[in-house]
PDB file of C-alpha atoms in Angstrom:
ATOM      1  CA  ASN A  20       7.098  -8.558  13.585  1.00 94.00           C
ATOM      2  CA  PRO A  21       6.557  -9.561  17.243  1.00 93.00           C
ATOM      3  CA  ALA A  22       4.995 -12.845  16.057  1.00 94.00           C
ATOM      4  CA  GLY A  23       8.255 -13.763  14.319  1.00 94.00           C
ATOM      5  CA  GLU A  24       6.891 -13.310  10.781  1.00 95.00           C
ATOM      6  CA  ARG A  25       8.788 -11.624   7.930  1.00 96.00           C
ATOM      7  CA  TRP A  26       6.751  -9.553   5.495  1.00 97.00           C
ATOM      8  CA  MET A  27       7.277  -7.526   2.317  1.00 97.00           C
ATOM      9  CA  TYR A  28       4.548  -4.965   1.555  1.00 98.00           C
ATOM     10  CA  ILE A  29       3.520  -3.291  -1.683  1.00 98.00           C
ATOM     11  CA  GLY A  30       1.075  -0.379  -1.696  1.00 98.00           C
ATOM     12  CA  VAL A  31      -0.742   1.108  -4.696  1.00 98.00           C
ATOM     13  CA  LEU A  32      -2.635   4.403  -4.542  1.00 98.00           C
ATOM     14  CA  ALA A  33      -4.853   5.121  -7.562  1.00 98.00           C
ATOM     15  CA  ILE A  34      -6.490   8.450  -8.371  1.00 97.00           C
ATOM     16  CA  PRO A  35      -8.940   9.063 -11.272  1.00 97.00           C
ATOM     17  CA  GLU A  36      -7.400  11.570 -13.665  1.00 97.00           C
ATOM     18  CA  ALA A  37     -10.624  13.606 -13.713  1.00 97.00           C
ATOM     19  CA  ARG A  38     -10.297  14.222  -9.951  1.00 98.00           C
ATOM     20  CA  TYR A  39      -6.544  14.797  -9.882  1.00 98.00           C
ATOM     21  CA  ASN A  40      -6.743  18.576  -9.386  1.00 98.00           C
ATOM     22  CA  ASN A  41      -9.348  18.123  -6.640  1.00 98.00           C
ATOM     23  CA  VAL A  42      -7.057  15.725  -4.814  1.00 98.00           C
ATOM     24  CA  LEU A  43      -4.096  18.111  -4.984  1.00 98.00           C
ATOM     25  CA  ALA A  44      -6.277  20.943  -3.665  1.00 98.00           C
ATOM     26  CA  TRP A  45      -7.547  18.806  -0.772  1.00 98.00           C
ATOM     27  CA  LEU A  46      -4.063  17.677   0.239  1.00 98.00           C
ATOM     28  CA  ALA A  47      -2.804  21.262   0.052  1.00 98.00           C
ATOM     29  CA  GLU A  48      -5.746  22.431   2.155  1.00 98.00           C
ATOM     30  CA  ASP A  49      -4.854  19.873   4.812  1.00 98.00           C
ATOM     31  CA  ARG A  50      -1.227  21.006   4.764  1.00 98.00           C
ATOM     32  CA  MET A  51      -2.336  24.563   5.390  1.00 98.00           C
ATOM     33  CA  SER A  52      -4.668  23.502   8.205  1.00 97.00           C
ATOM     34  CA  ALA A  53      -1.908  21.484   9.870  1.00 97.00           C
ATOM     35  CA  GLY A  54       0.764  24.105   9.244  1.00 96.00           C
ATOM     36  CA  TYR A  55       3.216  21.581   7.779  1.00 97.00           C
ATOM     37  CA  ASP A  56       4.727  21.830   4.290  1.00 97.00           C
ATOM     38  CA  ASP A  57       7.729  19.521   4.586  1.00 98.00           C
ATOM     39  CA  GLU A  58       8.016  15.905   3.424  1.00 98.00           C
ATOM     40  CA  LEU A  59       5.840  13.492   5.380  1.00 98.00           C
ATOM     41  CA  HIS A  60       7.168  10.058   6.371  1.00 98.00           C
ATOM     42  CA  PHE A  61       5.171   7.643   8.522  1.00 98.00           C
ATOM     43  CA  THR A  62       8.252   6.359  10.358  1.00 98.00           C
ATOM     44  CA  LYS A  63       9.081   9.902  11.508  1.00 97.00           C
ATOM     45  CA  LEU A  64       5.807  10.447  13.365  1.00 97.00           C
ATOM     46  CA  HIS A  65       7.368  10.464  16.827  1.00 96.00           C
ATOM     47  CA  ASN A  66       4.739  12.456  18.759  1.00 95.00           C
ATOM     48  CA  TYR A  67       0.976  12.554  19.164  1.00 96.00           C
ATOM     49  CA  SER A  68      -0.774  15.201  17.062  1.00 96.00           C
ATOM     50  CA  TYR A  69      -1.898  16.956  20.254  1.00 92.00           C
ATOM     51  CA  ALA A  70       1.491  16.820  22.022  1.00 75.00           C
ATOM     52  CA  HIS A  71       2.913  20.166  23.249  1.00 75.00           C
ATOM     53  CA  GLY A  72      -0.075  22.074  21.879  1.00 79.00           C
ATOM     54  CA  TYR A  73      -0.077  20.102  18.651  1.00 87.00           C
ATOM     55  CA  ASN A  74       2.432  18.358  16.408  1.00 95.00           C
ATOM     56  CA  GLU A  75       2.103  19.595  12.805  1.00 96.00           C
ATOM     57  CA  LYS A  76       3.616  16.503  11.207  1.00 97.00           C
ATOM     58  CA  THR A  77       1.338  13.942  12.867  1.00 97.00           C
ATOM     59  CA  LEU A  78      -1.624  16.287  12.546  1.00 97.00           C
ATOM     60  CA  LEU A  79      -1.180  16.352   8.758  1.00 98.00           C
ATOM     61  CA  ALA A  80      -0.947  12.561   8.643  1.00 98.00           C
ATOM     62  CA  LYS A  81      -4.170  12.412  10.656  1.00 98.00           C
ATOM     63  CA  PHE A  82      -5.937  14.853   8.314  1.00 98.00           C
ATOM     64  CA  TRP A  83      -4.856  12.871   5.237  1.00 98.00           C
ATOM     65  CA  VAL A  84      -5.836   9.492   6.663  1.00 98.00           C
ATOM     66  CA  GLU A  85      -9.236  10.759   7.745  1.00 98.00           C
ATOM     67  CA  ARG A  86      -9.799  12.284   4.310  1.00 98.00           C
ATOM     68  CA  VAL A  87      -9.190   8.883   2.711  1.00 98.00           C
ATOM     69  CA  LEU A  88     -11.295   7.059   5.301  1.00 98.00           C
ATOM     70  CA  TRP A  89     -14.338   9.286   4.832  1.00 97.00           C
ATOM     71  CA  ASP A  90     -14.080   9.588   1.059  1.00 97.00           C
ATOM     72  CA  SER A  91     -17.788   9.305   0.203  1.00 92.00           C
ATOM     73  CA  GLN A  92     -17.070  10.265  -3.431  1.00 95.00           C
ATOM     74  CA  LYS A  93     -14.721   7.275  -3.865  1.00 96.00           C
ATOM     75  CA  VAL A  94     -11.821   9.291  -5.223  1.00 98.00           C
ATOM     76  CA  PHE A  95      -8.988   7.658  -3.241  1.00 98.00           C
ATOM     77  CA  HIS A  96      -8.318   3.992  -4.055  1.00 98.00           C
ATOM     78  CA  PHE A  97      -5.703   2.060  -2.090  1.00 98.00           C
ATOM     79  CA  TYR A  98      -4.507  -1.547  -2.142  1.00 98.00           C
ATOM     80  CA  LEU A  99      -2.010  -3.160   0.218  1.00 98.00           C
ATOM     81  CA  LEU A 100      -0.451  -6.525  -0.631  1.00 98.00           C
ATOM     82  CA  GLY A 101       1.530  -8.354   2.032  1.00 98.00           C
ATOM     83  CA  LEU A 102       3.951 -11.111   1.028  1.00 98.00           C
ATOM     84  CA  ASN A 103       4.622 -13.619   3.789  1.00 96.00           C
ATOM     85  CA  LEU A 104       8.332 -14.225   3.263  1.00 96.00           C
ATOM     86  CA  CYS A 105       8.211 -17.189   5.634  1.00 94.00           C
ATOM     87  CA  ASN A 106       5.794 -19.016   3.309  1.00 95.00           C
ATOM     88  CA  LEU A 107       7.015 -17.739  -0.043  1.00 96.00           C
ATOM     89  CA  GLN A 108       9.149 -20.199  -2.017  1.00 94.00           C
ATOM     90  CA  HIS A 109      12.053 -17.873  -2.792  1.00 93.00           C
ATOM     91  CA  ARG A 110      13.809 -20.331  -5.120  1.00 90.00           C
ATOM     92  CA  ALA A 111      10.885 -20.043  -7.543  1.00 92.00           C
ATOM     93  CA  PHE A 112      12.115 -16.511  -8.289  1.00 94.00           C
ATOM     94  CA  GLY A 113      15.719 -17.285  -9.135  1.00 91.00           C
ATOM     95  CA  THR A 114      18.828 -16.880  -7.039  1.00 88.00           C
ATOM     96  CA  GLY A 115      21.301 -14.237  -6.006  1.00 86.00           C
ATOM     97  CA  LYS A 116      20.832 -10.487  -6.124  1.00 81.00           C
ATOM     98  CA  LYS A 117      17.978 -10.603  -8.642  1.00 87.00           C
ATOM     99  CA  GLN A 118      15.773 -12.816  -6.492  1.00 92.00           C
ATOM    100  CA  LYS A 119      14.312  -9.982  -4.409  1.00 90.00           C
ATOM    101  CA  ARG A 120      13.900  -7.872  -7.570  1.00 90.00           C
ATOM    102  CA  ASN A 121      12.022 -10.696  -9.277  1.00 93.00           C
ATOM    103  CA  ILE A 122       9.712 -11.128  -6.281  1.00 95.00           C
ATOM    104  CA  TYR A 123       8.927  -7.422  -6.083  1.00 95.00           C
ATOM    105  CA  ASN A 124       8.487  -7.064  -9.849  1.00 95.00           C
ATOM    106  CA  ARG A 125       6.117 -10.031 -10.050  1.00 95.00           C
ATOM    107  CA  PHE A 126       3.873  -8.887  -7.220  1.00 97.00           C
ATOM    108  CA  PHE A 127       4.002  -5.195  -8.069  1.00 98.00           C
ATOM    109  CA  ARG A 128       2.554  -6.178 -11.436  1.00 97.00           C
ATOM    110  CA  ALA A 129      -0.092  -8.313  -9.716  1.00 97.00           C
ATOM    111  CA  SER A 130      -0.991  -5.375  -7.450  1.00 98.00           C
ATOM    112  CA  VAL A 131      -1.423  -2.936 -10.345  1.00 98.00           C
ATOM    113  CA  ASP A 132      -3.483  -5.523 -12.225  1.00 97.00           C
ATOM    114  CA  TYR A 133      -5.708  -6.042  -9.182  1.00 97.00           C
ATOM    115  CA  VAL A 134      -6.288  -2.315  -8.696  1.00 98.00           C
ATOM    116  CA  LEU A 135      -7.245  -1.722 -12.329  1.00 97.00           C
ATOM    117  CA  LYS A 136      -9.589  -4.718 -12.446  1.00 97.00           C
ATOM    118  CA  TYR A 137     -11.185  -4.742  -9.003  1.00 96.00           C
ATOM    119  CA  PHE A 138     -11.448  -1.013  -8.328  1.00 98.00           C
ATOM    120  CA  PHE A 139     -12.113   0.188 -11.880  1.00 97.00           C
ATOM    121  CA  GLY A 140     -13.629  -2.809 -13.660  1.00 95.00           C
ATOM    122  CA  GLY A 141     -10.719  -3.604 -15.955  1.00 91.00           C
ATOM    123  CA  LYS A 142     -12.598  -2.571 -19.131  1.00 92.00           C
ATOM    124  CA  GLY A 143     -12.168   0.753 -20.846  1.00 95.00           C
ATOM    125  CA  VAL A 144      -9.597   1.788 -18.233  1.00 97.00           C
ATOM    126  CA  VAL A 145      -6.967   4.273 -19.381  1.00 97.00           C
ATOM    127  CA  VAL A 146      -3.779   4.631 -17.327  1.00 98.00           C
ATOM    128  CA  THR A 147      -2.130   8.016 -17.827  1.00 98.00           C
ATOM    129  CA  HIS A 148       0.843   7.707 -15.444  1.00 98.00           C
ATOM    130  CA  ILE A 149       2.435   5.265 -13.031  1.00 98.00           C
ATOM    131  CA  PHE A 150       4.775   6.729 -10.415  1.00 98.00           C
ATOM    132  CA  HIS A 151       7.115   4.923  -8.048  1.00 98.00           C
ATOM    133  CA  ASP A 152       9.235   6.256  -5.215  1.00 97.00           C
ATOM    134  CA  ALA A 153      12.814   6.729  -6.396  1.00 96.00           C
ATOM    135  CA  GLY A 154      15.255   4.102  -5.163  1.00 92.00           C
ATOM    136  CA  ASP A 155      17.324   1.099  -6.230  1.00 89.00           C
ATOM    137  CA  LEU A 156      14.722  -0.074  -8.752  1.00 92.00           C
ATOM    138  CA  GLU A 157      15.277   3.117 -10.725  1.00 92.00           C
ATOM    139  CA  HIS A 158      18.498   1.571 -12.055  1.00 89.00           C
ATOM    140  CA  ASP A 159      16.965  -1.845 -12.806  1.00 90.00           C
ATOM    141  CA  GLU A 160      16.925  -2.771 -16.496  1.00 90.00           C
ATOM    142  CA  LEU A 161      13.553  -4.516 -16.230  1.00 91.00           C
ATOM    143  CA  PHE A 162      11.278  -2.887 -13.680  1.00 94.00           C
ATOM    144  CA  ASN A 163      10.440   0.477 -15.252  1.00 94.00           C
ATOM    145  CA  TRP A 164       8.816  -1.016 -18.388  1.00 96.00           C
ATOM    146  CA  HIS A 165       8.029  -4.668 -17.704  1.00 95.00           C
ATOM    147  CA  THR A 166       4.821  -4.256 -15.698  1.00 96.00           C
ATOM    148  CA  ILE A 167       3.253  -1.982 -18.314  1.00 97.00           C
ATOM    149  CA  TRP A 168       4.380  -4.218 -21.205  1.00 97.00           C
ATOM    150  CA  ARG A 169       2.990  -7.385 -19.617  1.00 96.00           C
ATOM    151  CA  LEU A 170      -0.347  -5.880 -18.601  1.00 96.00           C
ATOM    152  CA  ASP A 171      -0.773  -4.112 -21.935  1.00 95.00           C
ATOM    153  CA  TYR A 172      -0.386  -7.488 -23.668  1.00 94.00           C
ATOM    154  CA  ALA A 173      -2.496  -9.538 -21.234  1.00 94.00           C
ATOM    155  CA  GLU A 174      -5.340  -7.094 -20.519  1.00 94.00           C
ATOM    156  CA  PRO A 175      -7.060  -5.834 -23.710  1.00 93.00           C
ATOM    157  CA  GLY A 176      -9.513  -3.739 -21.685  1.00 95.00           C
ATOM    158  CA  ILE A 177      -6.733  -1.609 -20.202  1.00 97.00           C
ATOM    159  CA  THR A 178      -4.925   1.075 -22.203  1.00 97.00           C
ATOM    160  CA  PHE A 179      -1.629   2.616 -21.118  1.00 97.00           C
ATOM    161  CA  LEU A 180      -0.733   6.103 -22.306  1.00 97.00           C
ATOM    162  CA  THR A 181       2.763   5.657 -20.922  1.00 97.00           C
ATOM    163  CA  ASN A 182       5.451   3.073 -21.626  1.00 96.00           C
ATOM    164  CA  ASP A 183       7.488   3.705 -18.494  1.00 97.00           C
ATOM    165  CA  ILE A 184       7.086   3.944 -14.767  1.00 98.00           C
ATOM    166  CA  GLN A 185       8.249   7.379 -13.611  1.00 97.00           C
ATOM    167  CA  PHE A 186      10.563   7.309 -10.600  1.00 98.00           C
ATOM    168  CA  ILE A 187      10.158  10.460  -8.524  1.00 98.00           C
ATOM    169  CA  GLY A 188      11.387  11.772  -5.214  1.00 98.00           C
ATOM    170  CA  SER A 189       8.917  11.775  -2.357  1.00 98.00           C
ATOM    171  CA  ASP A 190       9.967  15.281  -1.267  1.00 98.00           C
ATOM    172  CA  HIS A 191       7.831  17.727  -3.249  1.00 98.00           C
ATOM    173  CA  ARG A 192      10.305  20.523  -2.502  1.00 97.00           C
ATOM    174  CA  LYS A 193      13.116  18.695  -4.298  1.00 98.00           C
ATOM    175  CA  GLU A 194      11.361  16.721  -7.049  1.00 98.00           C
ATOM    176  CA  PRO A 195      12.070  18.676 -10.282  1.00 97.00           C
ATOM    177  CA  ARG A 196       9.630  17.103 -12.761  1.00 97.00           C
ATOM    178  CA  PHE A 197       6.539  15.928 -10.876  1.00 98.00           C
ATOM    179  CA  PRO A 198       6.437  17.756  -7.521  1.00 98.00           C
ATOM    180  CA  ASN A 199       2.626  17.509  -7.294  1.00 98.00           C
ATOM    181  CA  ASP A 200       2.766  13.728  -7.485  1.00 98.00           C
ATOM    182  CA  SER A 201       5.302  13.613  -4.665  1.00 98.00           C
ATOM    183  CA  HIS A 202       2.413  14.456  -2.322  1.00 98.00           C
ATOM    184  CA  LEU A 203       0.694  11.262  -3.478  1.00 98.00           C
ATOM    185  CA  ILE A 204       3.840   9.229  -2.781  1.00 98.00           C
ATOM    186  CA  GLN A 205       3.784  10.645   0.764  1.00 98.00           C
ATOM    187  CA  LEU A 206       0.087   9.817   1.169  1.00 98.00           C
ATOM    188  CA  CYS A 207       0.732   6.259  -0.005  1.00 98.00           C
ATOM    189  CA  ASP A 208       3.554   5.980   2.534  1.00 98.00           C
ATOM    190  CA  VAL A 209       1.289   7.122   5.386  1.00 98.00           C
ATOM    191  CA  LEU A 210      -1.491   4.691   4.433  1.00 98.00           C
ATOM    192  CA  MET A 211       0.963   1.804   4.107  1.00 98.00           C
ATOM    193  CA  GLY A 212       2.645   2.695   7.376  1.00 98.00           C
ATOM    194  CA  GLY A 213      -0.604   3.000   9.306  1.00 98.00           C
ATOM    195  CA  LEU A 214      -2.125  -0.228   8.029  1.00 98.00           C
ATOM    196  CA  THR A 215       1.063  -2.263   8.453  1.00 98.00           C
ATOM    197  CA  GLN A 216       1.350  -0.921  11.996  1.00 98.00           C
ATOM    198  CA  CYS A 217      -2.149  -2.321  12.600  1.00 98.00           C
ATOM    199  CA  LEU A 218      -0.967  -5.676  11.250  1.00 98.00           C
ATOM    200  CA  ASP A 219       2.506  -5.903  12.764  1.00 98.00           C
ATOM    201  CA  GLY A 220       2.750  -3.452  15.669  1.00 97.00           C
ATOM    202  CA  ARG A 221       6.444  -2.872  14.991  1.00 96.00           C
ATOM    203  CA  THR A 222       6.891   0.523  16.644  1.00 96.00           C
ATOM    204  CA  LYS A 223       5.973   2.334  19.852  1.00 95.00           C
ATOM    205  CA  LYS A 224       6.307   5.833  18.329  1.00 97.00           C
ATOM    206  CA  ALA A 225       3.348   7.844  19.568  1.00 96.00           C
ATOM    207  CA  GLY A 226       2.477   9.431  16.202  1.00 97.00           C
ATOM    208  CA  CYS A 227       2.632   6.109  14.369  1.00 98.00           C
ATOM    209  CA  CYS A 228       0.359   4.539  16.983  1.00 98.00           C
ATOM    210  CA  GLU A 229      -2.100   7.426  16.744  1.00 98.00           C
ATOM    211  CA  ILE A 230      -2.460   6.935  12.971  1.00 98.00           C
ATOM    212  CA  ALA A 231      -2.823   3.174  13.457  1.00 98.00           C
ATOM    213  CA  GLU A 232      -5.585   3.806  16.009  1.00 98.00           C
ATOM    214  CA  ILE A 233      -7.513   5.770  13.380  1.00 98.00           C
ATOM    215  CA  LEU A 234      -7.069   3.023  10.777  1.00 98.00           C
ATOM    216  CA  LEU A 235      -7.662   0.066  13.100  1.00 98.00           C
ATOM    217  CA  PRO A 236     -11.479  -0.136  12.612  1.00 98.00           C
ATOM    218  CA  LEU A 237     -10.897  -0.265   8.857  1.00 98.00           C
ATOM    219  CA  ALA A 238      -8.157  -2.892   9.219  1.00 98.00           C
ATOM    220  CA  GLU A 239     -10.521  -4.998  11.341  1.00 98.00           C
ATOM    221  CA  ARG A 240     -13.078  -4.998   8.530  1.00 98.00           C
ATOM    222  CA  LEU A 241     -10.592  -5.612   5.712  1.00 98.00           C
ATOM    223  CA  THR A 242      -9.172  -8.691   7.443  1.00 98.00           C
ATOM    224  CA  ASP A 243     -12.565 -10.154   8.400  1.00 98.00           C
ATOM    225  CA  PRO A 244     -14.059 -12.478   5.729  1.00 97.00           C
ATOM    226  CA  LYS A 245     -17.546 -11.815   7.103  1.00 96.00           C
ATOM    227  CA  ARG A 246     -17.331  -8.018   6.828  1.00 97.00           C
ATOM    228  CA  VAL A 247     -14.907  -7.342   3.992  1.00 97.00           C
ATOM    229  CA  ARG A 248     -17.634  -7.295   1.307  1.00 96.00           C
ATOM    230  CA  ASN A 249     -20.131  -5.190   3.256  1.00 96.00           C
ATOM    231  CA  PRO A 250     -21.346  -2.494   0.802  1.00 94.00           C
ATOM    232  CA  ASN A 251     -23.090  -0.622   3.620  1.00 94.00           C
ATOM    233  CA  SER A 252     -19.978   0.074   5.689  1.00 95.00           C
ATOM    234  CA  ARG A 253     -19.642   3.682   6.776  1.00 94.00           C
ATOM    235  CA  TYR A 254     -16.120   3.654   5.294  1.00 96.00           C
ATOM    236  CA  ARG A 255     -17.384   2.751   1.790  1.00 96.00           C
ATOM    237  CA  TYR A 256     -14.274   0.635   1.270  1.00 97.00           C
ATOM    238  CA  VAL A 257     -15.739  -1.944  -1.145  1.00 97.00           C
ATOM    239  CA  ARG A 258     -13.938  -1.548  -4.498  1.00 97.00           C
ATOM    240  CA  ARG A 259     -11.980   1.330  -2.986  1.00 98.00           C
ATOM    241  CA  ILE A 260      -9.677   0.067  -0.232  1.00 98.00           C
ATOM    242  CA  SER A 261      -8.452  -3.510   0.046  1.00 98.00           C
ATOM    243  CA  MET A 262      -5.766  -5.668   1.652  1.00 98.00           C
ATOM    244  CA  SER A 263      -4.680  -9.210   0.835  1.00 98.00           C
ATOM    245  CA  PHE A 264      -1.784 -11.492   1.663  1.00 98.00           C
ATOM    246  CA  PHE A 265       0.177 -14.266  -0.073  1.00 97.00           C
ATOM    247  CA  PRO A 266       0.859 -17.181   0.090  1.00 96.00           C
ATOM    248  CA  SER A 267      -1.450 -18.953   2.500  1.00 95.00           C
ATOM    249  CA  LYS A 268       0.913 -21.936   2.949  1.00 93.00           C
ATOM    250  CA  GLN A 269       4.457 -22.880   2.055  1.00 92.00           C
ATOM    251  CA  LEU A 270       4.960 -25.243  -0.880  1.00 91.00           C
ATOM    252  CA  THR A 271       8.081 -26.934  -2.208  1.00 89.00           C
ATOM    253  CA  LEU A 272       9.306 -26.315  -5.747  1.00 88.00           C
ATOM    254  CA  LYS A 273       8.007 -29.756  -6.731  1.00 88.00           C
ATOM    255  CA  GLU A 274       4.582 -28.996  -5.260  1.00 87.00           C
ATOM    256  CA  LEU A 275       4.480 -25.693  -7.150  1.00 89.00           C
ATOM    257  CA  GLU A 276       4.867 -27.598 -10.417  1.00 87.00           C
ATOM    258  CA  ASP A 277       1.621 -29.463  -9.689  1.00 86.00           C
ATOM    259  CA  LYS A 278      -1.327 -27.251 -10.689  1.00 83.00           C
ATOM    260  CA  ASN A 279      -3.686 -28.836  -8.151  1.00 85.00           C
ATOM    261  CA  LEU A 280      -1.248 -28.530  -5.263  1.00 85.00           C
ATOM    262  CA  ARG A 281      -0.319 -24.999  -6.293  1.00 84.00           C
ATOM    263  CA  GLY A 282      -3.972 -23.999  -6.025  1.00 85.00           C
ATOM    264  CA  GLN A 283      -3.986 -24.955  -2.334  1.00 84.00           C
ATOM    265  CA  SER A 284      -1.775 -21.962  -1.511  1.00 90.00           C
ATOM    266  CA  GLY A 285      -3.149 -18.616  -2.615  1.00 94.00           C
ATOM    267  CA  PHE A 286      -4.195 -15.132  -1.573  1.00 96.00           C
ATOM    268  CA  TYR A 287      -6.040 -14.599   1.704  1.00 97.00           C
ATOM    269  CA  ILE A 288      -7.275 -11.707   3.842  1.00 98.00           C
ATOM    270  CA  GLU A 289      -7.570 -12.991   7.426  1.00 98.00           C
ATOM    271  CA  ARG A 290      -4.695 -11.797   9.619  1.00 97.00           C
ATOM    272  CA  ARG A 291      -3.934 -11.184  13.257  1.00 97.00           C
ATOM    273  CA  LEU A 292      -3.832  -7.494  14.107  1.00 98.00           C
ATOM    274  CA  LEU A 293      -0.828  -7.432  16.422  1.00 98.00           C
ATOM    275  CA  PHE A 294      -1.285  -3.741  17.216  1.00 98.00           C
ATOM    276  CA  LYS A 295      -4.768  -4.503  18.546  1.00 97.00           C
ATOM    277  CA  GLU A 296      -3.388  -7.377  20.624  1.00 96.00           C
ATOM    278  CA  GLN A 297      -0.710  -5.110  22.074  1.00 95.00           C
ATOM    279  CA  ARG A 298      -3.305  -2.529  23.077  1.00 91.00           C
ATOM    280  CA  SER A 299      -5.356  -5.171  24.859  1.00 88.00           C
ATOM    281  CA  GLY A 300      -2.299  -6.580  26.638  1.00 84.00           C
ATOM    282  CA  GLN A 301      -2.384  -9.908  24.803  1.00 75.00           C
ATOM    283  CA  LEU A 302       0.993  -9.280  23.178  1.00 71.00           C
ATOM    284  CA  PRO A 303       4.101  -7.539  24.561  1.00 69.00           C
ATOM    285  CA  LEU A 304       5.057  -4.191  23.056  1.00 68.00           C
ATOM    286  CA  PRO A 305       7.982  -4.305  20.586  1.00 70.00           C
ATOM    287  CA  GLU A 306      11.480  -3.485  21.804  1.00 59.00           C
ATOM    288  CA  MET A 307      12.648  -1.905  18.520  1.00 50.00           C
ATOM    289  CA  PRO A 308      12.556   1.910  18.190  1.00 48.00           C
TER     290      PRO A 308
END
């Protein structure tokens, strides 16, 4: 990002099974209102929603984000984990090609665990499906079962009705098995893109900036230790939407072996919002497209 930091982000969107059909109907309603039925990608939001009359793609992203923001029924649950690759001790996760896989696998599992415990209480929780955007991990011999196996063993209050993570395409028009869930992959992408734009300000694309503007008040609260636990917020984000980052400081491999020293570097929530700084003129706009 413009501050010279390198980040890896993991986003988890969780929907109660009992409200699944409602969610699909709402997302379809927004598609109809926006007049856009193609695949939605945050990085492809080039224009403002009101440009040239209106831009259907960005308008749909706006409708979806606002639906999540003002979810008074607490149906949409979203967690964003940011890994500070400048502080992370990469050698603790092996070497070579599997290092990045090991990092992602470890913290994807931590993200799912957090969502099930913090958002849903972690007791009597039944997980019917876990979906992941299709990609390189689809061919990994470990990823598709390891998270479920580890959590099923470690968390007696959580029951999994599936043994595998289902890899699906994000384009609902092309996904053959679970086209309805492709819409949720797209929604997760838009939420991740908008919130990480608030954090990193990596693009000047008008549509991306418009979505970040909508999410910025929420990002301000989620990264503020004094406001993050406010149960009276108009966004009703407590136990529904959350962001955290790891690790807070860089440790050597030897320091990581010491339990006391290892505890000095953990998860945290306070972050600069570079998009906000750019808007106020405190930080130059990025040069990348």
